[in-house]
């Protein structure tokens, strides 16, 4: 039986007759190819969203809009991008709910930022203007599926056990990043400029957040495939454990 993997979504409007849930195709294709059953989670009320999570054996919190800085007690800087406060509110509550259930969780790009803020952390609202000598974390002229810089994996971290090495190449599509780290999270990877690229909660079964977009590197990158395979394995174990109760 394939484990059910919930994938969070945003809302997009194509034209006046077409508006609704959206998630990049790379997410559900990566889950499917790894042996999971991908389910897109539409934005609903907070309580309904929790019920949707209850149907899942694992959850991916996806990329997207900037997080409204009011969620971590700051005023917006001029360089802040588009925000979606309704999505922030729902996902901040949902990610805490997922963590409380110790349900396998993979947080990607915006997702790792939601994870951090949900646990009391803060963000750089805009790396170019707030982080001295930062790399170009928004790759331009480089395809989404191609890598653009390296990250160093923290020794003895869960990510190091998954990848089997302490340095990997990643793509980069973000201008915000983690600043102060949330409660119970530890840094699992950093880029050469010192920007935090991954965090994890070592007390939980599988709670990993990465700042890059592994779903878009999945087809050609074996290390990325290992990350998704670990999510599927842990989600399957979680489902089997629930069935025994």
PDB file of C-alpha atoms in Angstrom:
ATOM      1  CA  UNK A   1       0.000   0.000   0.000  1.00  0.00           C
ATOM      2  CA  UNK A   2       1.436   3.354  -1.024  1.00  0.00           C
ATOM      3  CA  UNK A   3       1.649   5.974   1.746  1.00  0.00           C
ATOM      4  CA  UNK A   4      -0.460   9.068   1.117  1.00  0.00           C
ATOM      5  CA  UNK A   5       1.621  12.238   0.893  1.00  0.00           C
ATOM      6  CA  UNK A   6      -0.211  15.542   1.244  1.00  0.00           C
ATOM      7  CA  UNK A   7       1.247  18.435  -0.758  1.00  0.00           C
ATOM      8  CA  UNK A   8       0.282  21.968   0.230  1.00  0.00           C
ATOM      9  CA  UNK A   9      -0.865  24.368  -2.472  1.00  0.00           C
ATOM     10  CA  UNK A  10      -1.501  28.026  -3.110  1.00  0.00           C
ATOM     11  CA  UNK A  11      -4.194  29.759  -5.184  1.00  0.00           C
ATOM     12  CA  UNK A  12      -3.594  31.118  -8.672  1.00  0.00           C
ATOM     13  CA  UNK A  13      -5.859  32.904 -11.129  1.00  0.00           C
ATOM     14  CA  UNK A  14      -5.346  32.089 -14.804  1.00  0.00           C
ATOM     15  CA  UNK A  15      -8.255  34.244 -15.972  1.00  0.00           C
ATOM     16  CA  UNK A  16     -11.697  35.297 -14.763  1.00  0.00           C
ATOM     17  CA  UNK A  17     -13.112  31.801 -15.295  1.00  0.00           C
ATOM     18  CA  UNK A  18     -10.221  29.820 -13.859  1.00  0.00           C
ATOM     19  CA  UNK A  19      -8.965  30.270 -10.303  1.00  0.00           C
ATOM     20  CA  UNK A  20      -7.984  27.604  -7.796  1.00  0.00           C
ATOM     21  CA  UNK A  21      -5.430  25.345  -6.127  1.00  0.00           C
ATOM     22  CA  UNK A  22      -1.953  25.248  -7.641  1.00  0.00           C
ATOM     23  CA  UNK A  23       1.212  23.278  -6.929  1.00  0.00           C
ATOM     24  CA  UNK A  24       4.209  22.834  -9.221  1.00  0.00           C
ATOM     25  CA  UNK A  25       4.104  19.529 -11.084  1.00  0.00           C
ATOM     26  CA  UNK A  26       7.570  18.531  -9.852  1.00  0.00           C
ATOM     27  CA  UNK A  27       6.244  17.881  -6.343  1.00  0.00           C
ATOM     28  CA  UNK A  28       3.638  15.268  -7.189  1.00  0.00           C
ATOM     29  CA  UNK A  29       5.818  13.698  -9.884  1.00  0.00           C
ATOM     30  CA  UNK A  30       8.654  13.211  -7.378  1.00  0.00           C
ATOM     31  CA  UNK A  31       6.324  11.658  -4.810  1.00  0.00           C
ATOM     32  CA  UNK A  32       4.767   9.362  -7.404  1.00  0.00           C
ATOM     33  CA  UNK A  33       8.164   8.240  -8.734  1.00  0.00           C
ATOM     34  CA  UNK A  34       9.309   7.511  -5.176  1.00  0.00           C
ATOM     35  CA  UNK A  35       6.402   5.188  -4.431  1.00  0.00           C
ATOM     36  CA  UNK A  36       4.054   7.576  -2.667  1.00  0.00           C
ATOM     37  CA  UNK A  37       0.467   8.566  -3.432  1.00  0.00           C
ATOM     38  CA  UNK A  38       0.458  12.359  -3.948  1.00  0.00           C
ATOM     39  CA  UNK A  39      -2.584  14.336  -2.811  1.00  0.00           C
ATOM     40  CA  UNK A  40      -2.799  18.100  -3.335  1.00  0.00           C
ATOM     41  CA  UNK A  41      -4.180  19.875  -0.247  1.00  0.00           C
ATOM     42  CA  UNK A  42      -6.343  22.906  -1.115  1.00  0.00           C
ATOM     43  CA  UNK A  43      -6.426  25.937   1.176  1.00  0.00           C
ATOM     44  CA  UNK A  44      -9.476  25.565   3.377  1.00  0.00           C
ATOM     45  CA  UNK A  45     -10.404  26.546   6.915  1.00  0.00           C
ATOM     46  CA  UNK A  46      -7.793  25.689   9.543  1.00  0.00           C
ATOM     47  CA  UNK A  47      -9.936  22.912  11.007  1.00  0.00           C
ATOM     48  CA  UNK A  48     -10.700  21.365   7.624  1.00  0.00           C
ATOM     49  CA  UNK A  49      -7.022  21.557   6.729  1.00  0.00           C
ATOM     50  CA  UNK A  50      -6.184  19.576   9.856  1.00  0.00           C
ATOM     51  CA  UNK A  51      -8.695  16.936   8.801  1.00  0.00           C
ATOM     52  CA  UNK A  52      -7.000  16.752   5.410  1.00  0.00           C
ATOM     53  CA  UNK A  53      -3.660  16.213   7.141  1.00  0.00           C
ATOM     54  CA  UNK A  54      -5.266  13.437   9.184  1.00  0.00           C
ATOM     55  CA  UNK A  55      -5.830  11.590   5.888  1.00  0.00           C
ATOM     56  CA  UNK A  56      -2.123  11.729   5.053  1.00  0.00           C
ATOM     57  CA  UNK A  57       0.802   9.593   6.134  1.00  0.00           C
ATOM     58  CA  UNK A  58       3.311  12.344   5.377  1.00  0.00           C
ATOM     59  CA  UNK A  59       3.163  16.001   4.333  1.00  0.00           C
ATOM     60  CA  UNK A  60       5.218  18.254   2.057  1.00  0.00           C
ATOM     61  CA  UNK A  61       5.000  21.985   2.752  1.00  0.00           C
ATOM     62  CA  UNK A  62       5.815  23.593  -0.572  1.00  0.00           C
ATOM     63  CA  UNK A  63       7.384  26.769  -1.927  1.00  0.00           C
ATOM     64  CA  UNK A  64       5.588  29.958  -2.891  1.00  0.00           C
ATOM     65  CA  UNK A  65       4.979  33.463  -1.612  1.00  0.00           C
ATOM     66  CA  UNK A  66       6.964  35.389   0.991  1.00  0.00           C
ATOM     67  CA  UNK A  67       5.736  35.033   4.568  1.00  0.00           C
ATOM     68  CA  UNK A  68       4.133  38.174   5.975  1.00  0.00           C
ATOM     69  CA  UNK A  69       6.684  39.502   8.518  1.00  0.00           C
ATOM     70  CA  UNK A  70       3.914  40.218  11.008  1.00  0.00           C
ATOM     71  CA  UNK A  71       3.926  36.443  11.606  1.00  0.00           C
ATOM     72  CA  UNK A  72       7.318  36.851  13.329  1.00  0.00           C
ATOM     73  CA  UNK A  73       6.839  40.309  14.793  1.00  0.00           C
ATOM     74  CA  UNK A  74       8.468  42.522  12.168  1.00  0.00           C
ATOM     75  CA  UNK A  75       7.466  45.342   9.874  1.00  0.00           C
ATOM     76  CA  UNK A  76       7.921  44.778   6.122  1.00  0.00           C
ATOM     77  CA  UNK A  77      11.037  46.046   4.353  1.00  0.00           C
ATOM     78  CA  UNK A  78      10.671  47.658   0.898  1.00  0.00           C
ATOM     79  CA  UNK A  79      12.172  44.585  -0.793  1.00  0.00           C
ATOM     80  CA  UNK A  80       9.541  42.201   0.572  1.00  0.00           C
ATOM     81  CA  UNK A  81       7.835  40.213  -2.179  1.00  0.00           C
ATOM     82  CA  UNK A  82       4.211  39.132  -2.601  1.00  0.00           C
ATOM     83  CA  UNK A  83       2.625  37.728   0.555  1.00  0.00           C
ATOM     84  CA  UNK A  84      -0.458  35.604   1.183  1.00  0.00           C
ATOM     85  CA  UNK A  85      -1.465  36.049   4.862  1.00  0.00           C
ATOM     86  CA  UNK A  86      -4.353  33.566   4.613  1.00  0.00           C
ATOM     87  CA  UNK A  87      -1.976  30.834   3.473  1.00  0.00           C
ATOM     88  CA  UNK A  88       0.468  31.829   6.221  1.00  0.00           C
ATOM     89  CA  UNK A  89      -2.188  31.494   8.909  1.00  0.00           C
ATOM     90  CA  UNK A  90      -3.416  28.100   7.724  1.00  0.00           C
ATOM     91  CA  UNK A  91       0.033  26.595   7.149  1.00  0.00           C
ATOM     92  CA  UNK A  92       1.570  27.863  10.391  1.00  0.00           C
ATOM     93  CA  UNK A  93      -1.163  26.086  12.330  1.00  0.00           C
ATOM     94  CA  UNK A  94      -1.020  23.043  10.059  1.00  0.00           C
ATOM     95  CA  UNK A  95       2.714  22.571  10.396  1.00  0.00           C
ATOM     96  CA  UNK A  96       2.476  22.660  14.196  1.00  0.00           C
ATOM     97  CA  UNK A  97      -0.332  20.111  13.978  1.00  0.00           C
ATOM     98  CA  UNK A  98       1.792  17.836  11.791  1.00  0.00           C
ATOM     99  CA  UNK A  99       4.752  18.094  14.142  1.00  0.00           C
ATOM    100  CA  UNK A 100       2.613  17.319  17.188  1.00  0.00           C
ATOM    101  CA  UNK A 101       1.496  14.101  15.496  1.00  0.00           C
ATOM    102  CA  UNK A 102       5.140  13.260  14.671  1.00  0.00           C
ATOM    103  CA  UNK A 103       3.961  12.725  11.118  1.00  0.00           C
ATOM    104  CA  UNK A 104       6.790  12.711   8.523  1.00  0.00           C
ATOM    105  CA  UNK A 105       7.260  16.218   7.173  1.00  0.00           C
ATOM    106  CA  UNK A 106       9.392  17.630   4.374  1.00  0.00           C
ATOM    107  CA  UNK A 107       9.400  21.434   4.167  1.00  0.00           C
ATOM    108  CA  UNK A 108      10.725  22.988   0.951  1.00  0.00           C
ATOM    109  CA  UNK A 109      11.773  26.630   0.320  1.00  0.00           C
ATOM    110  CA  UNK A 110       8.832  28.677   1.660  1.00  0.00           C
ATOM    111  CA  UNK A 111       7.959  25.507   3.581  1.00  0.00           C
ATOM    112  CA  UNK A 112      11.160  25.553   5.645  1.00  0.00           C
ATOM    113  CA  UNK A 113      10.487  29.211   6.403  1.00  0.00           C
ATOM    114  CA  UNK A 114       6.966  28.365   7.588  1.00  0.00           C
ATOM    115  CA  UNK A 115       8.438  25.593   9.741  1.00  0.00           C
ATOM    116  CA  UNK A 116      10.911  27.994  11.305  1.00  0.00           C
ATOM    117  CA  UNK A 117       8.377  30.764  11.972  1.00  0.00           C
ATOM    118  CA  UNK A 118       5.854  28.271  13.378  1.00  0.00           C
ATOM    119  CA  UNK A 119       8.439  27.369  16.021  1.00  0.00           C
ATOM    120  CA  UNK A 120       9.288  30.950  16.964  1.00  0.00           C
ATOM    121  CA  UNK A 121      12.071  31.664  14.481  1.00  0.00           C
ATOM    122  CA  UNK A 122      12.522  34.713  12.262  1.00  0.00           C
ATOM    123  CA  UNK A 123      13.537  35.337   8.644  1.00  0.00           C
ATOM    124  CA  UNK A 124      15.683  37.566   6.523  1.00  0.00           C
ATOM    125  CA  UNK A 125      12.955  39.284   4.523  1.00  0.00           C
ATOM    126  CA  UNK A 126      15.402  39.941   1.680  1.00  0.00           C
ATOM    127  CA  UNK A 127      18.902  38.498   1.555  1.00  0.00           C
ATOM    128  CA  UNK A 128      20.451  41.002  -0.899  1.00  0.00           C
ATOM    129  CA  UNK A 129      19.555  43.965   1.319  1.00  0.00           C
ATOM    130  CA  UNK A 130      19.856  42.334   4.772  1.00  0.00           C
ATOM    131  CA  UNK A 131      22.659  39.761   4.533  1.00  0.00           C
ATOM    132  CA  UNK A 132      26.113  41.166   3.748  1.00  0.00           C
ATOM    133  CA  UNK A 133      27.999  39.430   0.927  1.00  0.00           C
ATOM    134  CA  UNK A 134      25.323  36.829   0.283  1.00  0.00           C
ATOM    135  CA  UNK A 135      25.477  34.638  -2.797  1.00  0.00           C
ATOM    136  CA  UNK A 136      23.004  35.050  -5.627  1.00  0.00           C
ATOM    137  CA  UNK A 137      20.320  32.810  -4.131  1.00  0.00           C
ATOM    138  CA  UNK A 138      17.917  33.467  -6.994  1.00  0.00           C
ATOM    139  CA  UNK A 139      19.530  31.765  -9.967  1.00  0.00           C
ATOM    140  CA  UNK A 140      18.995  33.660 -13.212  1.00  0.00           C
ATOM    141  CA  UNK A 141      19.616  32.205 -16.631  1.00  0.00           C
ATOM    142  CA  UNK A 142      19.921  28.749 -15.062  1.00  0.00           C
ATOM    143  CA  UNK A 143      17.097  26.224 -15.459  1.00  0.00           C
ATOM    144  CA  UNK A 144      15.121  25.350 -12.333  1.00  0.00           C
ATOM    145  CA  UNK A 145      16.349  21.749 -12.400  1.00  0.00           C
ATOM    146  CA  UNK A 146      20.042  22.745 -12.534  1.00  0.00           C
ATOM    147  CA  UNK A 147      22.254  23.357  -9.498  1.00  0.00           C
ATOM    148  CA  UNK A 148      23.850  26.747  -8.898  1.00  0.00           C
ATOM    149  CA  UNK A 149      25.866  26.457  -5.652  1.00  0.00           C
ATOM    150  CA  UNK A 150      27.013  24.005  -3.013  1.00  0.00           C
ATOM    151  CA  UNK A 151      25.832  23.497   0.556  1.00  0.00           C
ATOM    152  CA  UNK A 152      27.758  21.922   3.421  1.00  0.00           C
ATOM    153  CA  UNK A 153      25.824  19.305   5.374  1.00  0.00           C
ATOM    154  CA  UNK A 154      26.198  19.340   9.170  1.00  0.00           C
ATOM    155  CA  UNK A 155      28.162  16.400  10.554  1.00  0.00           C
ATOM    156  CA  UNK A 156      26.032  13.641  12.143  1.00  0.00           C
ATOM    157  CA  UNK A 157      22.806  15.234  10.935  1.00  0.00           C
ATOM    158  CA  UNK A 158      19.871  13.289   9.512  1.00  0.00           C
ATOM    159  CA  UNK A 159      20.604  14.843   6.120  1.00  0.00           C
ATOM    160  CA  UNK A 160      24.171  13.566   6.239  1.00  0.00           C
ATOM    161  CA  UNK A 161      22.861  10.058   6.938  1.00  0.00           C
ATOM    162  CA  UNK A 162      20.455  10.339   3.996  1.00  0.00           C
ATOM    163  CA  UNK A 163      22.984  11.733   1.521  1.00  0.00           C
ATOM    164  CA  UNK A 164      26.008   9.842   2.788  1.00  0.00           C
ATOM    165  CA  UNK A 165      28.258  12.875   2.285  1.00  0.00           C
ATOM    166  CA  UNK A 166      28.870  16.320   3.713  1.00  0.00           C
ATOM    167  CA  UNK A 167      28.566  18.492   0.602  1.00  0.00           C
ATOM    168  CA  UNK A 168      25.922  18.615  -2.127  1.00  0.00           C
ATOM    169  CA  UNK A 169      25.060  20.849  -5.075  1.00  0.00           C
ATOM    170  CA  UNK A 170      21.640  22.513  -5.028  1.00  0.00           C
ATOM    171  CA  UNK A 171      19.458  24.846  -7.048  1.00  0.00           C
ATOM    172  CA  UNK A 172      18.484  28.182  -5.523  1.00  0.00           C
ATOM    173  CA  UNK A 173      15.213  30.085  -5.981  1.00  0.00           C
ATOM    174  CA  UNK A 174      14.734  32.213  -2.859  1.00  0.00           C
ATOM    175  CA  UNK A 175      15.415  35.721  -1.626  1.00  0.00           C
ATOM    176  CA  UNK A 176      14.283  35.083   1.969  1.00  0.00           C
ATOM    177  CA  UNK A 177      16.031  32.772   4.442  1.00  0.00           C
ATOM    178  CA  UNK A 178      16.095  31.650   8.054  1.00  0.00           C
ATOM    179  CA  UNK A 179      17.540  34.155  10.528  1.00  0.00           C
ATOM    180  CA  UNK A 180      17.016  33.072  14.140  1.00  0.00           C
ATOM    181  CA  UNK A 181      16.299  29.356  14.337  1.00  0.00           C
ATOM    182  CA  UNK A 182      13.044  28.110  15.841  1.00  0.00           C
ATOM    183  CA  UNK A 183      12.688  25.988  18.967  1.00  0.00           C
ATOM    184  CA  UNK A 184      13.754  22.324  18.642  1.00  0.00           C
ATOM    185  CA  UNK A 185      15.273  22.888  15.192  1.00  0.00           C
ATOM    186  CA  UNK A 186      18.972  22.438  14.444  1.00  0.00           C
ATOM    187  CA  UNK A 187      20.905  23.627  11.402  1.00  0.00           C
ATOM    188  CA  UNK A 188      21.504  20.732   8.996  1.00  0.00           C
ATOM    189  CA  UNK A 189      23.134  22.571   6.070  1.00  0.00           C
ATOM    190  CA  UNK A 190      24.557  25.979   5.134  1.00  0.00           C
ATOM    191  CA  UNK A 191      25.721  27.640   1.924  1.00  0.00           C
ATOM    192  CA  UNK A 192      29.266  29.033   1.569  1.00  0.00           C
ATOM    193  CA  UNK A 193      28.093  32.525   2.551  1.00  0.00           C
ATOM    194  CA  UNK A 194      26.656  31.247   5.849  1.00  0.00           C
ATOM    195  CA  UNK A 195      22.975  31.261   4.898  1.00  0.00           C
ATOM    196  CA  UNK A 196      21.089  28.407   6.566  1.00  0.00           C
ATOM    197  CA  UNK A 197      20.015  25.961   3.858  1.00  0.00           C
ATOM    198  CA  UNK A 198      18.404  23.192   5.922  1.00  0.00           C
ATOM    199  CA  UNK A 199      17.090  22.449   9.399  1.00  0.00           C
ATOM    200  CA  UNK A 200      15.732  19.368  11.117  1.00  0.00           C
ATOM    201  CA  UNK A 201      14.219  18.280  14.413  1.00  0.00           C
ATOM    202  CA  UNK A 202      16.304  15.339  15.665  1.00  0.00           C
ATOM    203  CA  UNK A 203      13.682  14.443  18.275  1.00  0.00           C
ATOM    204  CA  UNK A 204      11.058  13.579  15.671  1.00  0.00           C
ATOM    205  CA  UNK A 205      10.797  10.687  13.208  1.00  0.00           C
ATOM    206  CA  UNK A 206      11.257  12.788  10.074  1.00  0.00           C
ATOM    207  CA  UNK A 207      11.023  16.575  10.236  1.00  0.00           C
ATOM    208  CA  UNK A 208      13.363  18.068   7.645  1.00  0.00           C
ATOM    209  CA  UNK A 209      13.300  21.431   5.903  1.00  0.00           C
ATOM    210  CA  UNK A 210      15.467  22.498   2.961  1.00  0.00           C
ATOM    211  CA  UNK A 211      15.765  25.914   1.369  1.00  0.00           C
ATOM    212  CA  UNK A 212      16.400  24.617  -2.144  1.00  0.00           C
ATOM    213  CA  UNK A 213      13.951  22.842  -4.488  1.00  0.00           C
ATOM    214  CA  UNK A 214      14.829  19.118  -4.534  1.00  0.00           C
ATOM    215  CA  UNK A 215      11.603  18.243  -6.344  1.00  0.00           C
ATOM    216  CA  UNK A 216      12.900  20.029  -9.441  1.00  0.00           C
ATOM    217  CA  UNK A 217      16.236  18.174  -9.356  1.00  0.00           C
ATOM    218  CA  UNK A 218      14.620  14.785  -8.803  1.00  0.00           C
ATOM    219  CA  UNK A 219      14.885  13.324 -12.289  1.00  0.00           C
ATOM    220  CA  UNK A 220      18.656  13.637 -12.607  1.00  0.00           C
ATOM    221  CA  UNK A 221      20.004  13.868  -9.046  1.00  0.00           C
ATOM    222  CA  UNK A 222      20.441  10.637  -7.063  1.00  0.00           C
ATOM    223  CA  UNK A 223      20.859  12.435  -3.743  1.00  0.00           C
ATOM    224  CA  UNK A 224      17.541  14.205  -4.211  1.00  0.00           C
ATOM    225  CA  UNK A 225      15.944  10.849  -4.942  1.00  0.00           C
ATOM    226  CA  UNK A 226      17.294   9.543  -1.622  1.00  0.00           C
ATOM    227  CA  UNK A 227      15.610  12.424   0.209  1.00  0.00           C
ATOM    228  CA  UNK A 228      12.203  11.649  -1.275  1.00  0.00           C
ATOM    229  CA  UNK A 229      12.681   7.923  -0.777  1.00  0.00           C
ATOM    230  CA  UNK A 230      13.377   8.534   2.912  1.00  0.00           C
ATOM    231  CA  UNK A 231      10.176  10.581   3.191  1.00  0.00           C
ATOM    232  CA  UNK A 232       8.198   7.768   1.580  1.00  0.00           C
ATOM    233  CA  UNK A 233       9.825   5.093   3.765  1.00  0.00           C
ATOM    234  CA  UNK A 234       9.133   6.973   6.978  1.00  0.00           C
ATOM    235  CA  UNK A 235       5.573   7.794   5.863  1.00  0.00           C
ATOM    236  CA  UNK A 236       4.925   4.128   5.136  1.00  0.00           C
ATOM    237  CA  UNK A 237       6.244   3.185   8.568  1.00  0.00           C
ATOM    238  CA  UNK A 238       4.037   5.868  10.124  1.00  0.00           C
ATOM    239  CA  UNK A 239       0.996   4.472   8.313  1.00  0.00           C
ATOM    240  CA  UNK A 240       1.798   0.931   9.425  1.00  0.00           C
ATOM    241  CA  UNK A 241       2.172   2.098  13.004  1.00  0.00           C
ATOM    242  CA  UNK A 242      -1.210   3.838  12.876  1.00  0.00           C
ATOM    243  CA  UNK A 243      -2.818   0.677  11.480  1.00  0.00           C
ATOM    244  CA  UNK A 244      -1.536  -1.363  14.442  1.00  0.00           C
ATOM    245  CA  UNK A 245      -3.111   0.948  17.020  1.00  0.00           C
TER     246      UNK A 245
END
